[in-house]
Amino acid sequence: MNYNVDEKGYYGEFGGAYIPEMLYPNVEELRQQYLQITAEESFQKEFRQLLKDYVGRPTPLYFAKRLSEKYNTKIYLKREDLCHTGAHKVNNTIGQILLAKRLGKTRIIAETGAGQHGVATATVCALMGLECIVYMGEIDIKRQAPNVARMKMLGAKVIPAISGSKTLKDATNEAIRDWINNPIDTHYIIGSVVGPHPYPDMVARFQSVISEEVKKQLLEKENRENPDYVVACVGGGSNAAGIYYHYLNNPKVGIIAVEAAGKGIDSGESAATSKLGRMGIIHGSKTLLMQTPDGQITEPYSISAGLDYPGVGPMHAHLYTSGRGEFISITDDDAMKAGMELSQLEGIIPAIESSHALAIFKERRFKKEDIIVLNLSGRGDKDLNTYINYFKL
Amino acid sequence: MNRLQKTLQLDKKLLSIYFTAGYPNLNDTVSIIQELEKNGVDFIEIGLPFSDPLADGPTIQASSTQALKNGMTTALLFDQLKDIRKTVQIPLIIMGYFNPILQYGVEKFCKRCQEIGIDALILPDLPLEEYKTLYKATFEKYNLSNIFLITPQTSTERIKVIDSNSSAFIYMVSSASTTGSQNGFSGKQTDYFKRIAKLKLKNPQIIGFGISNHETFQTAISNAKGAIIGSAFIKIIIKEGIAGISSFIKSIRNF
């Protein structure tokens, strides 16, 4: 089976471009040009150069010795937390800003939840001297004040989304409405592998540098390109898409996706889309979606602002329903404990999103000789307040 | 031929009104439809509210949010409309986003529409390609016209494909915008109306988005078969209730 996108923009039965006609010319322009532009030598050269000199790639593949000893298996951490701006998000924004420039766009819009993608977008806009507008839910603006300040320092305008539940889902709606109202000069930098085709594939390709590096680095360290498992947390799923990408069609490599169970799958406060969602349409994509029986999109919950999205990228919906991916849900409590554990065993404070992925070692046993590569997608600085409140530090 | 197709053949310019079902009060749906017909509106778009209406501006968003809070559902809308053809003759269209219909079941939805006497659907986020391959046969089986949108950015080539897949009218979005976000038409917009008129499409065009008063209505109907008013109508109904419908429609037509 093929786990990449097909020529119609679908992953199995998921994906497509369920967009109003007002967005069609923009999305169609991207669809027709993204593969060609990103394959150009000059694009690749500039992209690679920036990833190296500006982002700080390749990020290390670090053998976590004490964590491995504790769980009696071999755990490598892909250190995306060491990227400039503190997470993998910037791999995608660098790629999209270069694409936007080649399409002649002068105005950049983005949505953000916790603010990581907003910061990564504001960063590349400052770098390229382009106007930047970030939509952020009014509630998230209050919760994530330091990232709002960062975006402002970087020259971005942060516009509160005051519709609906005033969080990520609504910020995305507002960004899409902005794009409808500004169809000529504006490029929309979506932050995850969500949205209408070609976004899920385009973002996955920009993030695929993660697994491209893992293959080389693992060859050096273990004399093999393929781990037994790749592990990542999944909200929309961009860091997961990045670390799965070069292993998608290799059945020898197990794919593990970790979702946020929030206060528990059945608590009514959860973001475990694979368990709680049904096929539906969100932000232009047919995918698994948390919704009422009547088809209204519901509000998810997780302690981690980067994981509380009511849908999931169509690639991941396909990995789940086809059985290719193993989906595990982790509660707030287990994630927080795993974050503390990594801090004290390895001296690395992870983002709470990544802490969800780290919590699987308590949930699931691996063989002693198994090699597991876990994507440490972000650093914990932005989450310090949440850690402080949770552990009464 | 369904009611809508017949109405579109009348030798007159048409006025259509959009309203959100279940708003301002849950059970206003039927009274609003009856009042609109009584005041000479030619056809009606009944909005099925959705939690995340991407193509809509603040007015219709707020009405949708409130309608859902009031308890509006797809099943309830069908229940409210079950006897509508005993009192109302003009064409009725359901306008909504695709997800609630997908969850209800597309075939079941279309069947129910036919039983009740709905003539057409407008689903802005159902793409042309998916409609053609997956749903067109179902729509035709239940004698429902599917209405597509075009915008100033839609290419002539695509407009022709849309025309050949349409069976009632083409919904001409007046500008690149969400609903209710502009006042008045610019020269650029009237140029666009004229450009489309010159294409001599098989289906008549009805202009929507940005029509709020007599002046904009006149501009629209001098360039197309008719016009649709949504946000401006919702603003009236929130301010004046059903009692305000009559004077609003008169002010648009300027009788």
PDB file of N, CA, C and O in Angstrom, chain A residues 136-139 160-167 169-174 177 299, chain B residues 51-53 56-58 61-62 65:
ATOM      1  N   MET A 136      -4.684  34.325  16.095  1.00  0.00           N
ATOM      2  CA  MET A 136      -4.536  33.523  17.318  1.00  0.00           C
ATOM      3  C   MET A 136      -5.804  33.670  18.144  1.00  0.00           C
ATOM      4  O   MET A 136      -6.311  34.788  18.291  1.00  0.00           O
ATOM      5  N   GLY A 137      -6.310  32.579  18.660  1.00  0.00           N
ATOM      6  CA  GLY A 137      -7.529  32.632  19.457  1.00  0.00           C
ATOM      7  C   GLY A 137      -7.360  33.576  20.643  1.00  0.00           C
ATOM      8  O   GLY A 137      -6.296  33.633  21.250  1.00  0.00           O
ATOM      9  N   GLU A 138      -8.419  34.310  20.930  1.00  0.00           N
ATOM     10  CA  GLU A 138      -8.341  35.283  22.018  1.00  0.00           C
ATOM     11  C   GLU A 138      -7.943  34.623  23.347  1.00  0.00           C
ATOM     12  O   GLU A 138      -7.173  35.175  24.128  1.00  0.00           O
ATOM     13  N   ILE A 139      -8.434  33.418  23.559  1.00  0.00           N
ATOM     14  CA  ILE A 139      -8.110  32.696  24.798  1.00  0.00           C
ATOM     15  C   ILE A 139      -6.637  32.298  24.805  1.00  0.00           C
ATOM     16  O   ILE A 139      -5.944  32.417  25.813  1.00  0.00           O
ATOM     17  N   PRO A 160      -6.504  38.802  17.244  1.00  0.00           N
ATOM     18  CA  PRO A 160      -7.258  37.810  18.009  1.00  0.00           C
ATOM     19  C   PRO A 160      -8.443  37.240  17.229  1.00  0.00           C
ATOM     20  O   PRO A 160      -9.166  37.992  16.565  1.00  0.00           O
ATOM     21  N   ALA A 161      -8.605  35.926  17.283  1.00  0.00           N
ATOM     22  CA  ALA A 161      -9.793  35.286  16.715  1.00  0.00           C
ATOM     23  C   ALA A 161     -10.846  35.266  17.810  1.00  0.00           C
ATOM     24  O   ALA A 161     -10.642  34.645  18.858  1.00  0.00           O
ATOM     25  N   ILE A 162     -11.959  35.976  17.542  1.00  0.00           N
ATOM     26  CA  ILE A 162     -12.970  36.104  18.592  1.00  0.00           C
ATOM     27  C   ILE A 162     -14.229  35.297  18.283  1.00  0.00           C
ATOM     28  O   ILE A 162     -15.202  35.360  19.009  1.00  0.00           O
ATOM     29  N   SER A 163     -14.170  34.499  17.196  1.00  0.00           N
ATOM     30  CA  SER A 163     -15.350  33.698  16.853  1.00  0.00           C
ATOM     31  C   SER A 163     -15.265  32.333  17.541  1.00  0.00           C
ATOM     32  O   SER A 163     -14.210  31.931  18.013  1.00  0.00           O
ATOM     33  N   GLY A 164     -16.401  31.641  17.558  1.00  0.00           N
ATOM     34  CA  GLY A 164     -16.468  30.261  18.058  1.00  0.00           C
ATOM     35  C   GLY A 164     -15.870  30.104  19.438  1.00  0.00           C
ATOM     36  O   GLY A 164     -16.183  30.848  20.366  1.00  0.00           O
ATOM     37  N   SER A 165     -14.944  29.150  19.560  1.00  0.00           N
ATOM     38  CA  SER A 165     -14.366  28.857  20.872  1.00  0.00           C
ATOM     39  C   SER A 165     -13.108  29.676  21.149  1.00  0.00           C
ATOM     40  O   SER A 165     -12.467  29.504  22.176  1.00  0.00           O
ATOM     41  N   LYS A 166     -12.731  30.536  20.194  1.00  0.00           N
ATOM     42  CA  LYS A 166     -11.602  31.469  20.381  1.00  0.00           C
ATOM     43  C   LYS A 166     -10.274  30.757  20.610  1.00  0.00           C
ATOM     44  O   LYS A 166      -9.430  31.211  21.371  1.00  0.00           O
ATOM     45  N   THR A 167     -10.078  29.581  19.975  1.00  0.00           N
ATOM     46  CA  THR A 167      -8.797  28.865  20.077  1.00  0.00           C
ATOM     47  C   THR A 167      -8.293  28.524  18.662  1.00  0.00           C
ATOM     48  O   THR A 167      -8.690  29.159  17.690  1.00  0.00           O
ATOM     49  N   LYS A 169      -8.715  26.225  16.323  1.00  0.00           N
ATOM     50  CA  LYS A 169      -9.674  25.949  15.255  1.00  0.00           C
ATOM     51  C   LYS A 169     -10.224  27.256  14.686  1.00  0.00           C
ATOM     52  O   LYS A 169     -10.337  27.419  13.467  1.00  0.00           O
ATOM     53  N   ASP A 170     -10.527  28.197  15.555  1.00  0.00           N
ATOM     54  CA  ASP A 170     -11.117  29.465  15.129  1.00  0.00           C
ATOM     55  C   ASP A 170     -10.070  30.389  14.527  1.00  0.00           C
ATOM     56  O   ASP A 170     -10.363  31.145  13.591  1.00  0.00           O
ATOM     57  N   ALA A 171      -8.835  30.319  15.040  1.00  0.00           N
ATOM     58  CA  ALA A 171      -7.744  31.085  14.434  1.00  0.00           C
ATOM     59  C   ALA A 171      -7.545  30.620  12.994  1.00  0.00           C
ATOM     60  O   ALA A 171      -7.322  31.430  12.083  1.00  0.00           O
ATOM     61  N   THR A 172      -7.651  29.311  12.773  1.00  0.00           N
ATOM     62  CA  THR A 172      -7.518  28.769  11.417  1.00  0.00           C
ATOM     63  C   THR A 172      -8.656  29.255  10.532  1.00  0.00           C
ATOM     64  O   THR A 172      -8.441  29.663   9.387  1.00  0.00           O
ATOM     65  N   ASN A 173      -9.886  29.247  11.055  1.00  0.00           N
ATOM     66  CA  ASN A 173     -11.018  29.783  10.291  1.00  0.00           C
ATOM     67  C   ASN A 173     -10.760  31.232   9.887  1.00  0.00           C
ATOM     68  O   ASN A 173     -11.013  31.623   8.734  1.00  0.00           O
ATOM     69  N   GLU A 174     -10.261  32.031  10.835  1.00  0.00           N
ATOM     70  CA  GLU A 174     -10.032  33.455  10.543  1.00  0.00           C
ATOM     71  C   GLU A 174      -8.941  33.635   9.491  1.00  0.00           C
ATOM     72  O   GLU A 174      -9.038  34.515   8.632  1.00  0.00           O
ATOM     73  N   ARG A 177     -10.476  32.930   6.217  1.00  0.00           N
ATOM     74  CA  ARG A 177     -11.337  34.055   5.794  1.00  0.00           C
ATOM     75  C   ARG A 177     -10.488  35.216   5.298  1.00  0.00           C
ATOM     76  O   ARG A 177     -10.852  35.897   4.317  1.00  0.00           O
ATOM     77  N   GLU A 299     -14.921  21.013  20.483  1.00  0.00           N
ATOM     78  CA  GLU A 299     -13.689  21.608  20.997  1.00  0.00           C
ATOM     79  C   GLU A 299     -12.899  20.547  21.767  1.00  0.00           C
ATOM     80  O   GLU A 299     -13.394  19.965  22.720  1.00  0.00           O
TER      81      GLU A 299
ATOM     82  N   SER B  51     -20.858  24.900  12.682  1.00  0.00           N
ATOM     83  CA  SER B  51     -19.973  25.447  13.715  1.00  0.00           C
ATOM     84  C   SER B  51     -18.812  26.257  13.144  1.00  0.00           C
ATOM     85  O   SER B  51     -18.292  27.146  13.794  1.00  0.00           O
ATOM     86  N   ASP B  52     -18.383  25.931  11.913  1.00  0.00           N
ATOM     87  CA  ASP B  52     -17.178  26.552  11.358  1.00  0.00           C
ATOM     88  C   ASP B  52     -17.402  27.049   9.929  1.00  0.00           C
ATOM     89  O   ASP B  52     -16.805  26.528   8.987  1.00  0.00           O
ATOM     90  N   PRO B  53     -18.258  28.073   9.764  1.00  0.00           N
ATOM     91  CA  PRO B  53     -18.619  28.523   8.411  1.00  0.00           C
ATOM     92  C   PRO B  53     -17.532  29.390   7.766  1.00  0.00           C
ATOM     93  O   PRO B  53     -17.520  30.600   7.902  1.00  0.00           O
ATOM     94  N   ASP B  56     -18.161  32.620   5.553  1.00  0.00           N
ATOM     95  CA  ASP B  56     -19.056  33.649   6.077  1.00  0.00           C
ATOM     96  C   ASP B  56     -18.366  34.656   6.980  1.00  0.00           C
ATOM     97  O   ASP B  56     -17.473  34.317   7.746  1.00  0.00           O
ATOM     98  N   GLY B  57     -18.820  35.877   6.873  1.00  0.00           N
ATOM     99  CA  GLY B  57     -18.351  36.955   7.726  1.00  0.00           C
ATOM    100  C   GLY B  57     -19.049  36.928   9.076  1.00  0.00           C
ATOM    101  O   GLY B  57     -19.847  36.033   9.364  1.00  0.00           O
ATOM    102  N   PRO B  58     -18.753  37.933   9.917  1.00  0.00           N
ATOM    103  CA  PRO B  58     -19.208  37.923  11.319  1.00  0.00           C
ATOM    104  C   PRO B  58     -20.723  37.804  11.503  1.00  0.00           C
ATOM    105  O   PRO B  58     -21.170  37.121  12.426  1.00  0.00           O
ATOM    106  N   GLN B  61     -21.838  34.206  10.751  1.00  0.00           N
ATOM    107  CA  GLN B  61     -21.196  33.366  11.777  1.00  0.00           C
ATOM    108  C   GLN B  61     -21.946  33.450  13.099  1.00  0.00           C
ATOM    109  O   GLN B  61     -22.245  32.437  13.725  1.00  0.00           O
ATOM    110  N   ALA B  62     -22.217  34.684  13.520  1.00  0.00           N
ATOM    111  CA  ALA B  62     -22.877  34.867  14.823  1.00  0.00           C
ATOM    112  C   ALA B  62     -24.271  34.250  14.807  1.00  0.00           C
ATOM    113  O   ALA B  62     -24.692  33.624  15.788  1.00  0.00           O
ATOM    114  N   THR B  65     -23.823  30.444  15.109  1.00  0.00           N
ATOM    115  CA  THR B  65     -23.455  30.055  16.474  1.00  0.00           C
ATOM    116  C   THR B  65     -24.682  30.077  17.380  1.00  0.00           C
ATOM    117  O   THR B  65     -24.936  29.145  18.142  1.00  0.00           O
TER     118      THR B  65
END
